[in-house]
């Protein structure tokens, strides 16, 4: 592993094995609690339609997450967001394999299993990979023609063509092409893993949509065949609960995906959009001799097509 990749994981490696173990157990417990809580929605409100259950499931899920945040106060252990994501993938995959799979076509079965496997692989890659951390030993300085670290991360007229390097307060690191810190994936999103992030985010939307399709077919089949009463009530409620969970995930992830596509098209990072007043290159004074009237301008926007091509180029 390179120095940069090692640097990207320093904040994770500082934890002892026991801390990781307890955090994993807390994440697993929170996953089971949240999924079981959502599965109780169809049991407690059987007269509601699936559409009406959706906001109820959302409130229940958020309530469990809020309760989970207080776990640290009582047991002294905080759940890990990446492990929470991991266990949710495994949970949905397990419900599919042991409950839904029987009536699914071979093609759809192959697709959803491949999607789940690829999500796990992508999650590992983005968690363990280097987002583009700039260290004192980095070749970034030679590429940029800078003398030292401070000169590299501070924009100036002399080095106006420097790639964007921003500071992540979560990782305490400077990341080239920094977009944001992603708690769910346990890493910064920067120049080296931005494309992987987009692929993984798209993969989540597609996989959860596929799972929703499979679970909907299962529920419809049970209703049409009249076997829904003979089926294990817990299994049916679990399928409905995980379907509601998947729909909720798709809704916010689709919005998040659209936002990032927009940012790619206009070559702007999330951090830059939010904190553009911190970065001089995004500020243009309407009246040069006045300190007021600062206007936003994006110096990195080269047109939609060029921006997309630049994003897709190997870094």
CSV table of C-alpha atoms in Angstrom, one decimal:
chain,number,residue,atom,x,y,z
A,1,UNK,CA,0.0,0.0,0.0
A,2,UNK,CA,1.3,3.4,-0.9
A,3,UNK,CA,2.1,6.2,1.6
A,4,UNK,CA,-1.0,8.1,0.5
A,5,UNK,CA,-3.2,5.1,0.9
A,6,UNK,CA,-1.8,4.5,4.4
A,7,UNK,CA,-2.3,8.1,5.3
A,8,UNK,CA,-6.0,7.8,4.3
A,9,UNK,CA,-6.6,5.1,6.9
A,10,UNK,CA,-4.7,6.6,9.8
A,11,UNK,CA,-7.8,7.8,11.5
A,12,UNK,CA,-9.2,4.2,11.3
A,13,UNK,CA,-6.0,2.4,12.3
A,14,UNK,CA,-5.7,4.3,15.6
A,15,UNK,CA,-8.6,2.3,17.0
A,16,UNK,CA,-7.8,-0.9,19.0
A,17,UNK,CA,-9.1,-4.3,17.9
A,18,UNK,CA,-11.5,-4.3,20.9
A,19,UNK,CA,-12.9,-0.9,19.9
A,20,UNK,CA,-13.5,-2.1,16.3
A,21,UNK,CA,-15.1,-5.3,17.7
A,22,UNK,CA,-17.5,-3.4,20.0
A,23,UNK,CA,-18.2,-0.9,17.3
A,24,UNK,CA,-19.1,-3.7,14.9
A,25,UNK,CA,-21.4,-5.3,17.5
A,26,UNK,CA,-23.1,-2.0,18.1
A,27,UNK,CA,-23.5,-1.5,14.3
A,28,UNK,CA,-25.0,-5.0,13.9
A,29,UNK,CA,-27.4,-4.4,16.8
A,30,UNK,CA,-28.5,-1.1,15.4
A,31,UNK,CA,-29.1,-2.7,12.0
A,32,UNK,CA,-31.2,-5.5,13.5
A,33,UNK,CA,-33.1,-3.0,15.7
A,34,UNK,CA,-33.9,-0.6,12.8
A,35,UNK,CA,-34.9,-3.4,10.4
A,36,UNK,CA,-37.1,-5.1,13.0
A,37,UNK,CA,-38.7,-1.7,13.9
A,38,UNK,CA,-39.5,-1.0,10.3
A,39,UNK,CA,-40.9,-4.6,9.9
A,40,UNK,CA,-43.3,-3.8,12.7
A,41,UNK,CA,-45.0,-1.1,10.7
A,42,UNK,CA,-47.1,-3.5,8.5
A,43,UNK,CA,-47.9,-5.5,11.6
A,44,UNK,CA,-49.1,-2.6,13.6
A,45,UNK,CA,-50.8,-0.8,10.7
A,46,UNK,CA,-52.2,-3.6,8.5
A,47,UNK,CA,-55.0,-1.5,7.1
A,48,UNK,CA,-52.6,1.1,5.6
A,49,UNK,CA,-51.6,0.9,1.9
A,50,UNK,CA,-47.9,0.4,1.2
A,51,UNK,CA,-47.7,4.0,0.0
A,52,UNK,CA,-49.2,5.2,3.3
A,53,UNK,CA,-46.8,3.0,5.3
A,54,UNK,CA,-43.8,4.7,3.6
A,55,UNK,CA,-43.7,7.9,5.7
A,56,UNK,CA,-44.5,5.9,8.9
A,57,UNK,CA,-41.5,3.7,8.1
A,58,UNK,CA,-39.3,6.7,7.6
A,59,UNK,CA,-40.3,8.2,10.9
A,60,UNK,CA,-39.7,4.9,12.7
A,61,UNK,CA,-36.3,4.4,11.0
A,62,UNK,CA,-35.2,7.9,11.9
A,63,UNK,CA,-36.4,7.4,15.5
A,64,UNK,CA,-34.3,4.2,15.8
A,65,UNK,CA,-31.2,6.0,14.4
A,66,UNK,CA,-31.7,8.8,16.9
A,67,UNK,CA,-32.0,6.3,19.7
A,68,UNK,CA,-28.8,4.6,18.4
A,69,UNK,CA,-26.9,7.8,18.8
A,70,UNK,CA,-27.5,7.7,22.5
A,71,UNK,CA,-26.0,4.2,22.7
A,72,UNK,CA,-22.6,5.7,23.2
A,73,UNK,CA,-23.7,7.5,26.4
A,74,UNK,CA,-25.1,4.3,27.9
A,75,UNK,CA,-22.6,1.6,26.7
A,76,UNK,CA,-19.7,3.8,25.8
A,77,UNK,CA,-19.5,2.4,22.2
A,78,UNK,CA,-20.5,4.2,19.0
A,79,UNK,CA,-21.8,2.4,16.0
A,80,UNK,CA,-19.8,2.6,12.8
A,81,UNK,CA,-21.6,4.1,9.8
A,82,UNK,CA,-19.7,2.0,7.2
A,83,UNK,CA,-20.4,-1.2,9.2
A,84,UNK,CA,-24.1,-0.1,9.5
A,85,UNK,CA,-24.2,0.2,5.7
A,86,UNK,CA,-22.5,-3.2,5.4
A,87,UNK,CA,-24.8,-5.0,7.8
A,88,UNK,CA,-27.9,-3.5,6.0
A,89,UNK,CA,-26.7,-4.8,2.7
A,90,UNK,CA,-26.2,-8.3,4.2
A,91,UNK,CA,-29.6,-8.1,5.9
A,92,UNK,CA,-31.4,-7.3,2.7
A,93,UNK,CA,-29.4,-9.9,0.9
A,94,UNK,CA,-30.3,-12.5,3.6
A,95,UNK,CA,-34.0,-11.7,3.4
A,96,UNK,CA,-33.9,-12.1,-0.4
A,97,UNK,CA,-32.1,-15.4,-0.2
A,98,UNK,CA,-34.1,-17.0,2.5
A,99,UNK,CA,-37.6,-15.6,1.8
A,100,UNK,CA,-38.0,-14.0,-1.6
A,101,UNK,CA,-35.7,-16.0,-3.8
A,102,UNK,CA,-38.0,-19.0,-4.4
A,103,UNK,CA,-40.3,-17.3,-6.8
A,104,UNK,CA,-37.8,-15.2,-8.6
A,105,UNK,CA,-36.7,-15.8,-12.2
A,106,UNK,CA,-33.2,-17.2,-12.7
A,107,UNK,CA,-32.1,-14.0,-14.6
A,108,UNK,CA,-33.3,-11.7,-11.9
A,109,UNK,CA,-31.8,-13.9,-9.2
A,110,UNK,CA,-28.4,-13.7,-10.9
A,111,UNK,CA,-28.7,-9.9,-11.3
A,112,UNK,CA,-29.6,-9.2,-7.7
A,113,UNK,CA,-26.9,-11.5,-6.3
A,114,UNK,CA,-24.3,-9.9,-8.6
A,115,UNK,CA,-25.4,-6.4,-7.5
A,116,UNK,CA,-25.1,-7.3,-3.8
A,117,UNK,CA,-21.6,-8.8,-4.3
A,118,UNK,CA,-20.5,-5.8,-6.3
A,119,UNK,CA,-21.8,-3.4,-3.6
A,120,UNK,CA,-19.7,-5.3,-1.0
A,121,UNK,CA,-16.6,-5.1,-3.1
A,122,UNK,CA,-17.1,-1.4,-3.9
A,123,UNK,CA,-17.7,-0.6,-0.3
A,124,UNK,CA,-14.4,-2.3,0.7
A,125,UNK,CA,-12.6,-0.5,-2.1
A,126,UNK,CA,-13.8,3.0,-1.2
A,127,UNK,CA,-13.3,2.4,2.5
A,128,UNK,CA,-9.8,1.2,2.2
A,129,UNK,CA,-8.7,3.4,-0.8
A,130,UNK,CA,-6.8,6.7,-1.0
A,131,UNK,CA,-9.1,9.6,-1.9
A,132,UNK,CA,-6.1,11.7,-3.0
A,133,UNK,CA,-4.5,12.8,0.3
A,134,UNK,CA,-1.7,15.2,-0.1
A,135,UNK,CA,1.2,14.6,2.3
A,136,UNK,CA,4.6,16.1,2.7
A,137,UNK,CA,6.1,13.2,0.8
A,138,UNK,CA,3.6,13.5,-2.1
A,139,UNK,CA,4.8,14.1,-5.7
A,140,UNK,CA,2.0,16.7,-5.8
A,141,UNK,CA,4.5,19.4,-5.2
A,142,UNK,CA,6.7,18.4,-8.1
A,143,UNK,CA,3.7,18.3,-10.4
A,144,UNK,CA,2.5,21.7,-9.3
A,145,UNK,CA,6.0,23.3,-9.1
A,146,UNK,CA,5.5,24.3,-5.5
A,147,UNK,CA,8.2,24.8,-2.9
A,148,UNK,CA,6.3,23.7,0.2
A,149,UNK,CA,3.0,22.4,1.5
A,150,UNK,CA,1.6,25.7,2.4
A,151,UNK,CA,2.2,27.1,-1.0
A,152,UNK,CA,0.5,24.1,-2.6
A,153,UNK,CA,-2.8,24.4,-0.7
A,154,UNK,CA,-3.0,28.2,-0.8
A,155,UNK,CA,-4.3,29.5,-4.2
A,156,UNK,CA,-2.3,32.4,-5.7
A,157,UNK,CA,-1.8,34.1,-9.0
A,158,UNK,CA,1.5,32.3,-9.4
A,159,UNK,CA,0.0,28.9,-8.9
A,160,UNK,CA,-3.5,29.5,-10.2
A,161,UNK,CA,-3.6,26.3,-12.2
A,162,UNK,CA,-3.0,24.0,-9.2
A,163,UNK,CA,-5.5,21.2,-8.7
A,164,UNK,CA,-7.9,21.8,-5.9
A,165,UNK,CA,-6.7,20.7,-2.5
A,166,UNK,CA,-9.1,21.1,0.5
A,167,UNK,CA,-8.9,20.2,4.1
A,168,UNK,CA,-11.2,17.6,5.6
A,169,UNK,CA,-11.9,18.3,9.3
A,170,UNK,CA,-13.1,14.7,9.9
A,171,UNK,CA,-9.9,13.0,8.6
A,172,UNK,CA,-7.6,15.9,9.5
A,173,UNK,CA,-6.1,15.6,6.0
A,174,UNK,CA,-5.7,17.7,2.9
A,175,UNK,CA,-7.4,16.0,-0.1
A,176,UNK,CA,-6.8,16.7,-3.7
A,177,UNK,CA,-10.1,17.3,-5.5
A,178,UNK,CA,-12.0,17.1,-2.2
A,179,UNK,CA,-15.8,16.9,-2.6
A,180,UNK,CA,-17.0,15.9,0.9
A,181,UNK,CA,-16.4,13.5,3.7
A,182,UNK,CA,-18.8,10.5,3.4
A,183,UNK,CA,-19.6,9.0,6.8
A,184,UNK,CA,-21.5,6.1,5.2
A,185,UNK,CA,-18.4,5.0,3.3
A,186,UNK,CA,-15.9,6.0,6.0
A,187,UNK,CA,-13.7,8.1,3.8
A,188,UNK,CA,-13.3,11.4,2.0
A,189,UNK,CA,-14.4,11.7,-1.5
A,190,UNK,CA,-11.6,13.2,-3.6
A,191,UNK,CA,-9.9,13.1,-6.9
A,192,UNK,CA,-8.8,9.4,-6.7
A,193,UNK,CA,-12.1,7.9,-5.6
A,194,UNK,CA,-14.8,10.2,-7.0
A,195,UNK,CA,-15.6,8.0,-9.9
A,196,UNK,CA,-15.8,5.0,-7.6
A,197,UNK,CA,-18.1,6.9,-5.3
A,198,UNK,CA,-20.4,7.7,-8.3
A,199,UNK,CA,-20.4,4.1,-9.4
A,200,UNK,CA,-21.1,2.9,-5.9
A,201,UNK,CA,-23.9,5.4,-5.4
A,202,UNK,CA,-25.5,4.4,-8.7
A,203,UNK,CA,-25.0,0.8,-7.7
A,204,UNK,CA,-27.0,1.3,-4.4
A,205,UNK,CA,-29.8,3.0,-6.3
A,206,UNK,CA,-30.0,0.2,-8.9
A,207,UNK,CA,-29.6,-2.7,-6.4
A,208,UNK,CA,-32.2,-1.3,-4.0
A,209,UNK,CA,-34.6,-0.7,-6.9
A,210,UNK,CA,-34.0,-4.3,-8.0
A,211,UNK,CA,-34.7,-5.5,-4.4
A,212,UNK,CA,-37.9,-3.4,-4.3
A,213,UNK,CA,-39.0,-5.1,-7.6
A,214,UNK,CA,-38.4,-8.6,-6.2
A,215,UNK,CA,-40.1,-7.9,-2.9
A,216,UNK,CA,-43.1,-6.3,-4.6
A,217,UNK,CA,-43.5,-9.4,-6.9
A,218,UNK,CA,-43.3,-11.6,-3.8
A,219,UNK,CA,-46.0,-9.7,-2.0
A,220,UNK,CA,-48.2,-9.5,-5.1
A,221,UNK,CA,-47.8,-13.2,-5.7
A,222,UNK,CA,-48.8,-14.0,-2.1
A,223,UNK,CA,-51.9,-11.8,-2.3
A,224,UNK,CA,-53.0,-13.1,-5.7
A,225,UNK,CA,-52.5,-16.8,-4.8
A,226,UNK,CA,-54.2,-16.3,-1.5
A,227,UNK,CA,-51.2,-17.7,0.4
A,228,UNK,CA,-50.4,-14.6,2.3
A,229,UNK,CA,-52.3,-15.9,5.4
A,230,UNK,CA,-50.5,-19.2,5.2
A,231,UNK,CA,-47.1,-17.6,4.9
A,232,UNK,CA,-45.0,-16.9,8.0
A,233,UNK,CA,-46.3,-13.5,9.2
A,234,UNK,CA,-42.9,-12.5,10.4
A,235,UNK,CA,-41.4,-13.3,6.9
A,236,UNK,CA,-44.1,-11.3,5.1
A,237,UNK,CA,-43.7,-8.4,7.5
A,238,UNK,CA,-39.9,-8.5,7.0
A,239,UNK,CA,-40.2,-8.5,3.3
A,240,UNK,CA,-42.6,-5.5,3.4
A,241,UNK,CA,-40.3,-3.7,5.9
A,242,UNK,CA,-37.2,-4.2,3.9
A,243,UNK,CA,-39.1,-3.1,0.8
A,244,UNK,CA,-40.1,0.1,2.6
A,245,UNK,CA,-36.5,0.6,3.7
A,246,UNK,CA,-35.3,0.1,0.2
A,247,UNK,CA,-37.7,2.6,-1.3
A,248,UNK,CA,-36.7,5.2,1.4
A,249,UNK,CA,-33.1,4.7,0.5
A,250,UNK,CA,-33.7,5.0,-3.2
A,251,UNK,CA,-35.6,8.3,-2.7
A,252,UNK,CA,-32.8,10.1,-0.9
A,253,UNK,CA,-30.0,8.4,-2.8
A,254,UNK,CA,-31.5,9.4,-6.2
A,255,UNK,CA,-31.6,13.0,-5.1
A,256,UNK,CA,-28.0,12.8,-3.9
A,257,UNK,CA,-27.0,11.2,-7.2
A,258,UNK,CA,-28.7,13.9,-9.2
A,259,UNK,CA,-26.9,16.5,-7.2
A,260,UNK,CA,-23.5,14.9,-7.8
A,261,UNK,CA,-24.3,14.6,-11.6
A,262,UNK,CA,-25.0,18.3,-11.6
A,263,UNK,CA,-21.7,19.0,-9.8
A,264,UNK,CA,-19.8,16.9,-12.4
A,265,UNK,CA,-21.5,18.7,-15.3
A,266,UNK,CA,-20.5,22.1,-14.0
A,267,UNK,CA,-17.1,21.0,-12.4
A,268,UNK,CA,-17.9,22.1,-8.9
A,269,UNK,CA,-17.3,20.2,-5.7
A,270,UNK,CA,-19.9,20.0,-2.9
A,271,UNK,CA,-17.5,21.6,-0.5
A,272,UNK,CA,-16.8,24.4,-2.9
A,273,UNK,CA,-20.5,25.0,-3.5
A,274,UNK,CA,-21.2,25.3,0.2
A,275,UNK,CA,-18.0,27.1,1.3
A,276,UNK,CA,-17.2,29.1,-1.9
A,277,UNK,CA,-16.7,32.3,0.2
A,278,UNK,CA,-13.7,30.6,1.8
A,279,UNK,CA,-12.0,30.1,-1.6
A,280,UNK,CA,-10.8,33.3,-3.4
A,281,UNK,CA,-10.9,31.7,-6.9
A,282,UNK,CA,-14.7,31.5,-6.6
A,283,UNK,CA,-15.1,35.2,-5.7
A,284,UNK,CA,-15.5,38.0,-8.2
A,285,UNK,CA,-16.0,41.5,-7.0
A,286,UNK,CA,-18.6,43.4,-8.9
A,287,UNK,CA,-16.8,46.6,-8.0
A,288,UNK,CA,-13.0,46.0,-7.8
A,289,UNK,CA,-12.4,48.8,-5.4
A,290,UNK,CA,-15.1,47.8,-3.0
A,291,UNK,CA,-15.2,45.0,-0.5
A,292,UNK,CA,-18.9,44.5,-0.9
A,293,UNK,CA,-20.8,42.9,-3.8
A,294,UNK,CA,-18.9,39.6,-4.1
A,295,UNK,CA,-20.3,37.4,-6.8
A,296,UNK,CA,-19.9,33.7,-7.2
A,297,UNK,CA,-17.9,32.6,-10.3
A,298,UNK,CA,-16.7,29.1,-11.2
A,299,UNK,CA,-13.2,29.3,-12.8
A,300,UNK,CA,-13.1,25.5,-13.3
A,301,UNK,CA,-16.3,25.3,-15.5
A,302,UNK,CA,-15.2,24.4,-19.1
A,303,UNK,CA,-18.6,23.5,-20.4
A,304,UNK,CA,-20.7,20.4,-19.7
A,305,UNK,CA,-19.1,18.1,-22.2
A,306,UNK,CA,-15.5,19.0,-21.3
A,307,UNK,CA,-16.3,18.8,-17.6
A,308,UNK,CA,-17.7,15.3,-18.0
A,309,UNK,CA,-14.7,14.2,-20.1
A,310,UNK,CA,-12.3,15.6,-17.5
A,311,UNK,CA,-14.2,13.7,-14.7
A,312,UNK,CA,-14.0,10.4,-16.6
A,313,UNK,CA,-10.3,10.7,-17.3
A,314,UNK,CA,-8.1,8.4,-15.2
A,315,UNK,CA,-6.5,10.2,-12.3
